[in-house]
Structures are given as C-alpha cells and as structure tokens.
mmCIF file of C-alpha atoms in Angstrom:
data_model
loop_
_atom_site.group_PDB
_atom_site.id
_atom_site.type_symbol
_atom_site.label_atom_id
_atom_site.label_comp_id
_atom_site.label_asym_id
_atom_site.label_seq_id
_atom_site.Cartn_x
_atom_site.Cartn_y
_atom_site.Cartn_z
ATOM 1 C CA MET A 1 0.000 0.000 0.000
ATOM 2 C CA LYS A 2 1.322 3.412 -0.934
ATOM 3 C CA ARG A 3 0.448 6.682 0.700
ATOM 4 C CA LEU A 4 1.336 10.154 -0.526
ATOM 5 C CA ILE A 5 2.828 12.128 2.367
ATOM 6 C CA LYS A 6 4.912 15.244 2.590
ATOM 7 C CA ALA A 7 8.621 14.935 3.300
ATOM 8 C CA ILE A 8 11.025 17.735 4.102
ATOM 9 C CA THR A 9 13.256 18.797 1.252
ATOM 10 C CA ALA A 10 16.828 17.663 0.785
ATOM 11 C CA SER A 11 18.131 21.080 1.742
ATOM 12 C CA MET A 12 16.678 20.531 5.211
ATOM 13 C CA LEU A 13 18.199 17.085 5.627
ATOM 14 C CA MET A 14 21.819 18.096 5.936
ATOM 15 C CA SER A 15 24.076 16.854 8.729
ATOM 16 C CA LEU A 16 22.166 16.069 11.936
ATOM 17 C CA SER A 17 25.267 16.846 13.931
ATOM 18 C CA MET A 18 24.963 20.430 12.679
ATOM 19 C CA ALA A 19 21.303 20.508 13.786
ATOM 20 C CA SER A 20 20.317 22.017 10.457
ATOM 21 C CA LEU A 21 16.916 20.330 10.179
ATOM 22 C CA ALA A 22 14.089 22.795 9.731
ATOM 23 C CA PHE A 23 12.320 21.590 12.848
ATOM 24 C CA ALA A 24 15.426 21.347 15.050
ATOM 25 C CA THR A 25 15.498 23.597 18.083
ATOM 26 C CA GLU A 26 18.393 22.186 20.071
ATOM 27 C CA SER A 27 21.252 19.756 19.671
ATOM 28 C CA GLU A 28 23.160 18.614 22.710
ATOM 29 C CA GLY A 29 25.081 15.510 23.683
ATOM 30 C CA GLY A 30 24.333 13.597 20.497
ATOM 31 C CA VAL A 31 20.611 14.350 20.593
ATOM 32 C CA VAL A 32 18.680 16.384 18.047
ATOM 33 C CA ILE A 33 15.155 17.314 19.129
ATOM 34 C CA ILE A 34 12.543 18.205 16.523
ATOM 35 C CA ASN A 35 9.669 20.295 17.781
ATOM 36 C CA PRO A 36 6.355 20.743 15.947
ATOM 37 C CA GLY A 37 5.128 24.062 14.666
ATOM 38 C CA GLU A 38 8.270 25.279 12.935
ATOM 39 C CA GLU A 39 8.140 26.332 9.287
ATOM 40 C CA ALA A 40 9.345 23.778 6.768
ATOM 41 C CA THR A 41 9.593 23.446 3.008
ATOM 42 C CA ALA A 42 7.913 20.217 1.897
ATOM 43 C CA VAL A 43 7.686 18.035 -1.193
ATOM 44 C CA ASP A 44 5.205 15.269 -1.997
ATOM 45 C CA ILE A 45 6.702 11.790 -2.181
ATOM 46 C CA SER A 46 5.098 8.372 -2.541
ATOM 47 C CA VAL A 47 5.872 6.204 0.493
ATOM 48 C CA ASP A 48 5.040 2.556 1.088
ATOM 49 C CA GLU A 49 3.387 1.817 4.421
ATOM 50 C CA ASP A 50 5.830 -1.079 4.797
ATOM 51 C CA GLN A 51 8.850 1.135 4.173
ATOM 52 C CA ILE A 52 11.531 0.781 6.877
ATOM 53 C CA ILE A 53 12.481 3.788 9.031
ATOM 54 C CA GLN A 54 16.148 4.557 9.605
ATOM 55 C CA GLU A 55 17.680 3.423 12.915
ATOM 56 C CA GLY A 56 18.317 6.144 15.505
ATOM 57 C CA ILE A 57 14.932 7.883 15.167
ATOM 58 C CA TYR A 58 12.553 8.254 18.126
ATOM 59 C CA PHE A 59 8.936 9.345 18.482
ATOM 60 C CA GLY A 60 8.962 10.901 21.938
ATOM 61 C CA ASN A 61 11.135 8.470 23.893
ATOM 62 C CA VAL A 62 10.184 5.376 21.844
ATOM 63 C CA SER A 63 12.540 4.151 19.148
ATOM 64 C CA VAL A 64 10.867 3.673 15.757
ATOM 65 C CA GLY A 65 14.133 2.796 13.993
ATOM 66 C CA GLY A 66 13.747 -0.431 12.037
ATOM 67 C CA MET A 67 9.932 -0.169 12.073
ATOM 68 C CA THR A 68 7.723 0.145 9.026
ATOM 69 C CA VAL A 69 5.681 3.304 8.508
ATOM 70 C CA ASP A 70 2.562 1.327 9.449
ATOM 71 C CA GLU A 71 4.172 0.116 12.700
ATOM 72 C CA ALA A 72 5.270 3.666 13.520
ATOM 73 C CA ARG A 73 1.654 4.793 13.105
ATOM 74 C CA LYS A 74 0.687 2.270 15.776
ATOM 75 C CA VAL A 75 3.338 3.765 18.104
ATOM 76 C CA ILE A 76 1.659 7.162 17.686
ATOM 77 C CA ALA A 77 -1.806 5.683 18.225
ATOM 78 C CA ASP A 78 -0.667 3.828 21.362
ATOM 79 C CA TYR A 79 0.860 6.995 22.814
ATOM 80 C CA ILE A 80 -2.318 9.025 22.238
ATOM 81 C CA ALA A 81 -4.367 6.200 23.789
ATOM 82 C CA LYS A 82 -2.157 6.247 26.916
ATOM 83 C CA VAL A 83 -2.489 10.026 27.179
ATOM 84 C CA GLY A 84 -6.265 9.646 26.950
ATOM 85 C CA GLU A 85 -6.264 7.197 29.866
ATOM 86 C CA MET A 86 -4.725 9.770 32.219
ATOM 87 C CA ASN A 87 -6.336 12.335 34.517
ATOM 88 C CA ILE A 88 -5.193 15.903 35.141
ATOM 89 C CA ARG A 89 -5.442 17.157 38.714
ATOM 90 C CA LEU A 90 -6.346 20.832 38.533
ATOM 91 C CA SER A 91 -5.124 22.093 41.887
ATOM 92 C CA THR A 92 -6.043 25.083 44.019
ATOM 93 C CA GLU A 93 -4.822 26.045 47.493
ATOM 94 C CA THR A 94 -7.694 24.134 49.050
ATOM 95 C CA GLY A 95 -7.892 21.006 46.892
ATOM 96 C CA TYR A 96 -8.201 19.763 43.331
ATOM 97 C CA GLU A 97 -10.613 18.539 40.675
ATOM 98 C CA GLU A 98 -9.713 15.711 38.277
ATOM 99 C CA LEU A 99 -10.174 16.186 34.550
ATOM 100 C CA PRO A 100 -10.087 12.960 32.460
ATOM 101 C CA VAL A 101 -7.983 13.627 29.363
ATOM 102 C CA SER A 102 -10.231 11.267 27.388
ATOM 103 C CA GLU A 103 -13.021 13.850 27.704
ATOM 104 C CA LEU A 104 -10.849 16.294 25.729
ATOM 105 C CA ASN A 105 -10.658 13.990 22.675
ATOM 106 C CA PRO A 106 -6.836 14.160 22.265
ATOM 107 C CA VAL A 107 -5.333 13.564 18.807
ATOM 108 C CA CYS A 108 -1.837 13.727 17.335
ATOM 109 C CA ASN A 109 -1.826 16.945 15.347
ATOM 110 C CA ASN A 110 1.443 16.242 13.512
ATOM 111 C CA GLU A 111 1.290 12.518 12.727
ATOM 112 C CA GLU A 112 1.994 12.905 9.006
ATOM 113 C CA GLU A 113 4.780 15.390 9.723
ATOM 114 C CA MET A 114 6.431 12.961 12.151
ATOM 115 C CA LEU A 115 6.279 10.082 9.675
ATOM 116 C CA ALA A 116 7.419 12.236 6.773
ATOM 117 C CA THR A 117 10.401 13.472 8.746
ATOM 118 C CA ALA A 118 11.337 9.947 9.854
ATOM 119 C CA VAL A 119 11.108 8.556 6.315
ATOM 120 C CA GLY A 120 12.587 11.644 4.655
ATOM 121 C CA VAL A 121 15.842 11.311 6.609
ATOM 122 C CA LYS A 122 16.576 8.165 4.630
ATOM 123 C CA HIS A 123 14.881 8.795 1.314
ATOM 124 C CA VAL A 124 15.160 12.495 0.451
ATOM 125 C CA GLY A 125 18.285 14.062 -1.034
ATOM 126 C CA SER A 126 21.210 12.801 -3.056
ATOM 127 C CA LEU A 127 22.736 9.393 -2.411
ATOM 128 C CA ILE A 128 25.740 11.072 -0.810
ATOM 129 C CA SER A 129 23.588 13.156 1.566
ATOM 130 C CA GLN A 130 21.463 10.094 2.397
ATOM 131 C CA TYR A 131 24.613 8.148 3.269
ATOM 132 C CA LYS A 132 25.922 10.998 5.420
ATOM 133 C CA GLN A 133 22.593 11.306 7.214
ATOM 134 C CA ALA A 134 22.593 7.565 7.932
ATOM 135 C CA LYS A 135 26.107 7.787 9.393
ATOM 136 C CA ASP A 136 25.168 10.813 11.478
ATOM 137 C CA LEU A 137 22.254 8.876 13.015
ATOM 138 C CA GLU A 138 24.709 6.283 14.299
ATOM 139 C CA CYS A 139 26.033 8.955 16.698
ATOM 140 C CA ASN A 140 23.150 11.438 16.965
ATOM 141 C CA SER A 141 19.695 10.103 17.784
ATOM 142 C CA LEU A 142 16.802 12.058 16.295
ATOM 143 C CA TYR A 143 13.913 12.726 18.725
ATOM 144 C CA ILE A 144 10.647 13.914 17.167
ATOM 145 C CA ASP A 145 8.093 15.439 19.557
ATOM 146 C CA TYR A 146 4.343 14.941 19.546
ATOM 147 C CA ASP A 147 2.000 17.867 18.983
ATOM 148 C CA ILE A 148 -1.187 16.885 20.805
ATOM 149 C CA ALA A 149 -4.374 18.751 19.981
ATOM 150 C CA PHE A 150 -7.556 18.570 22.072
ATOM 151 C CA SER A 151 -10.934 20.221 22.469
ATOM 152 C CA MET A 152 -10.759 23.717 23.924
ATOM 153 C CA ASP A 153 -14.555 23.761 24.282
ATOM 154 C CA ASN A 154 -14.465 20.651 26.489
ATOM 155 C CA VAL A 155 -11.828 22.256 28.726
ATOM 156 C CA MET A 156 -13.944 25.370 29.124
ATOM 157 C CA ASP A 157 -17.070 23.310 29.816
ATOM 158 C CA PHE A 158 -15.233 21.456 32.601
ATOM 159 C CA LEU A 159 -13.911 24.675 34.156
ATOM 160 C CA VAL A 160 -17.352 26.287 34.099
ATOM 161 C CA GLU A 161 -19.000 23.151 35.535
ATOM 162 C CA HIS A 162 -16.498 23.066 38.424
ATOM 163 C CA SER A 163 -16.106 26.816 38.854
ATOM 164 C CA GLU A 164 -17.412 26.661 42.437
ATOM 165 C CA ALA A 165 -14.472 24.428 43.352
ATOM 166 C CA PHE A 166 -11.972 26.863 41.847
ATOM 167 C CA GLU A 167 -13.434 30.297 42.581
ATOM 168 C CA THR A 168 -14.100 31.760 46.030
ATOM 169 C CA GLU A 169 -15.446 35.074 47.248
ATOM 170 C CA PRO A 170 -13.310 37.140 49.650
ATOM 171 C CA VAL A 171 -14.471 37.178 53.285
ATOM 172 C CA ASN A 172 -14.072 40.283 55.459
ATOM 173 C CA ALA A 173 -12.454 40.090 58.882
ATOM 174 C CA SER A 174 -14.852 40.176 61.826
ATOM 175 C CA VAL A 175 -15.008 39.800 65.613
ATOM 176 C CA ARG A 176 -16.943 37.411 67.800
ATOM 177 C CA LEU A 177 -18.068 38.063 71.371
ATOM 178 C CA ASN A 178 -17.324 35.099 73.585
ATOM 179 C CA GLU A 179 -19.396 33.929 76.553
ATOM 180 C CA ASN A 180 -16.779 35.207 79.003
ATOM 181 C CA GLY A 181 -17.020 38.691 77.561
ATOM 182 C CA SER A 182 -13.772 38.497 75.563
ATOM 183 C CA PHE A 183 -13.535 39.007 71.831
ATOM 184 C CA THR A 184 -12.068 36.747 69.116
ATOM 185 C CA VAL A 185 -10.928 38.230 65.829
ATOM 186 C CA ILE A 186 -11.924 36.100 62.830
ATOM 187 C CA GLU A 187 -9.316 36.539 60.113
ATOM 188 C CA ALA A 188 -10.121 37.767 56.625
ATOM 189 C CA ILE A 189 -9.955 35.293 53.734
ATOM 190 C CA ASN A 190 -8.769 36.168 50.222
ATOM 191 C CA GLY A 191 -10.944 35.221 47.274
ATOM 192 C CA PHE A 192 -9.864 33.717 43.930
ATOM 193 C CA THR A 193 -11.089 34.443 40.412
ATOM 194 C CA LEU A 194 -10.290 31.823 37.758
ATOM 195 C CA ASP A 195 -8.505 32.911 34.563
ATOM 196 C CA TYR A 196 -9.979 30.519 31.984
ATOM 197 C CA ASP A 197 -7.587 31.317 29.128
ATOM 198 C CA LYS A 198 -4.429 31.018 31.230
ATOM 199 C CA THR A 199 -5.667 27.798 32.811
ATOM 200 C CA TYR A 200 -6.337 26.371 29.339
ATOM 201 C CA ASP A 201 -2.771 27.291 28.316
ATOM 202 C CA ALA A 202 -1.442 25.606 31.463
ATOM 203 C CA ILE A 203 -3.379 22.420 30.654
ATOM 204 C CA LYS A 204 -2.054 22.544 27.099
ATOM 205 C CA GLU A 205 1.529 22.751 28.382
ATOM 206 C CA VAL A 206 0.987 19.815 30.767
ATOM 207 C CA ILE A 207 -0.408 17.618 27.992
ATOM 208 C CA LYS A 208 2.366 18.694 25.602
ATOM 209 C CA ASN A 209 5.002 17.473 28.078
ATOM 210 C CA CYS A 210 2.970 14.465 29.174
ATOM 211 C CA ASP A 211 4.782 11.617 30.936
ATOM 212 C CA THR A 212 2.539 8.568 30.506
ATOM 213 C CA SER A 213 4.450 6.667 33.204
ATOM 214 C CA LEU A 214 2.914 8.902 35.887
ATOM 215 C CA GLU A 215 -0.230 7.977 37.790
ATOM 216 C CA TYR A 216 -1.777 11.332 36.914
ATOM 217 C CA LEU A 217 -0.815 14.769 35.587
ATOM 218 C CA THR A 218 -0.827 17.885 37.766
ATOM 219 C CA CYS A 219 -1.713 21.423 36.795
ATOM 220 C CA GLN A 220 -2.104 24.526 38.956
ATOM 221 C CA VAL A 221 -5.137 26.564 37.940
ATOM 222 C CA GLU A 222 -4.396 30.160 36.984
ATOM 223 C CA GLY A 223 -6.273 33.157 38.281
ATOM 224 C CA THR A 224 -6.285 36.330 40.367
ATOM 225 C CA THR A 225 -6.353 36.681 44.145
ATOM 226 C CA THR A 226 -9.042 39.121 45.311
ATOM 227 C CA GLU A 227 -8.630 40.811 48.690
ATOM 228 C CA PRO A 228 -11.546 41.512 51.056
ATOM 229 C CA GLN A 229 -12.689 45.046 51.792
ATOM 230 C CA TYR A 230 -11.776 44.758 55.479
ATOM 231 C CA GLY A 231 -8.566 42.978 56.385
ATOM 232 C CA THR A 232 -7.637 41.425 59.725
ATOM 233 C CA GLU A 233 -5.298 44.331 60.468
ATOM 234 C CA ILE A 234 -8.185 46.738 61.181
ATOM 235 C CA PHE A 235 -8.987 44.749 64.337
ATOM 236 C CA GLU A 236 -5.460 44.752 65.714
ATOM 237 C CA GLY A 237 -5.666 45.535 69.439
ATOM 238 C CA PHE A 238 -9.453 45.177 69.453
ATOM 239 C CA GLY A 239 -10.634 44.044 72.913
ATOM 240 C CA ASP A 240 -7.294 44.740 74.584
ATOM 241 C CA LEU A 241 -7.344 46.295 78.052
ATOM 242 C CA LEU A 242 -6.426 49.944 77.586
ATOM 243 C CA GLY A 243 -6.082 50.774 81.304
ATOM 244 C CA GLU A 244 -7.578 50.280 84.749
ATOM 245 C CA ALA A 245 -8.042 52.180 87.990
ATOM 246 C CA SER A 246 -9.609 51.701 91.401
ATOM 247 C CA THR A 247 -11.044 54.044 94.023
ATOM 248 C CA GLU A 248 -12.573 53.919 97.487
#
C-alpha cells in the first residue's frame, strides 16, 4: 500500500550533527530534538506503508528505527491512547478537581509530519547526503516530539462546571463576642477568580510534556487573588485592656 505524504526537502536534511533540520530547536550531547510548529519546506513523495524507518529515530522516547511506517503509526496511536487514559489534577490552594484527558478527545496533530520526517531522513536528497545522514544517526539520535491537539470547548465546559471548586469570594475580617465577655478576631480570607484562558494554556503545556508513566498529571489553575474590603489588620488591638483604675 502506498500513501502520498509530505517529506522535508533535501536542503533541510543536511548533517544532523549540525542541527540544520528545519524543525530542530536544540542539539546537545548527540541528541537532536525536533519540535512541531516550525516552518518547513515540503515536497510530496510516494511512500510505502511497509517502508523501513532509519535506525536512531525516536517518536517521543520510543525508538521507531527499524519499524515500518505502518508500525510507527501504531506507536503514535498507542501513545495518544495512553495520554487519553490519564487524569489531570487541577489544583487550588484548598484542593483539586480531576479532569479525564479522554473527555478532551486528544489527537496527534502532527502525525503525518512525524512520519514524513522519519522517512525523509533516509529517502530524500542525493545518495551522498542520504549516506551521510545515515552515518550521522549512528552517533546522533533524532527525537521527534508529539504535537497533541484537544478540544478547547471541552476544557472550558469542565472549568465552568467546576467553577465553584476553583473560585471563592473574599471574606471580610470580623469579631466574635465570647461567653466570658472576651472578643475573638476572625481573620479575613482572600478570594480567587479563575482565569480561563491562562488555565487552558497551562493544561495545554501539561499535555504537551505528558509523561505517561505517571499515575496522573498535575496542573495549577491560573487566576487572580481578590482581597476583602476589610482585612484582619483593622482589628489589631481590638478588645485589649487599655487601662484600669480603682477608688474607694
């Protein structure tokens, strides 16, 4: 079976040790990391699903070297399935709410790009450049990151549904008269207003850097602290004995 996919051009598949790939963002200690979202020039090439991927190439932290294109697709599908099985704990100062990632309908947004890059390393460019690239991969592993997309609407629906768990109203300081005639100052409590957009971005970052070996993912909700009108400080010294005197 043949599938037409886009592969990066030969000019982008120069020496991996020079980190000259269009997607490359860093190269350190024999590792070249390709991040999604960078601009790239592409050409259409016909690729067999049973075509073998060059050794030394990883999807995330899983080696796909020696696999066929079809097998590498299954690696991507398995990773997305594992991500979907996880929960994100959206934490506040007082607790957390768990958001199942499966409810966000996660998908791999750059599957074809990942496969095209993996195949293109071996099959795009002159024979000399292909040979050089193959030799470079013997020393420099090529790590290709996932770009996971998910439903923003479902995130917002969850945040709205659980807004009472995330948002609190500020409480003014007050005093209480005790049975023995003394007073107790009840401290003020700050409120919290949820920032939906920033919390969505935080969730996106957590899923982007997802470690499927963890029991669950953690994410601190973003928002603004709101102070009460009357703070505890206005009752400082309240109820203290100011002085005493006695007389016959």
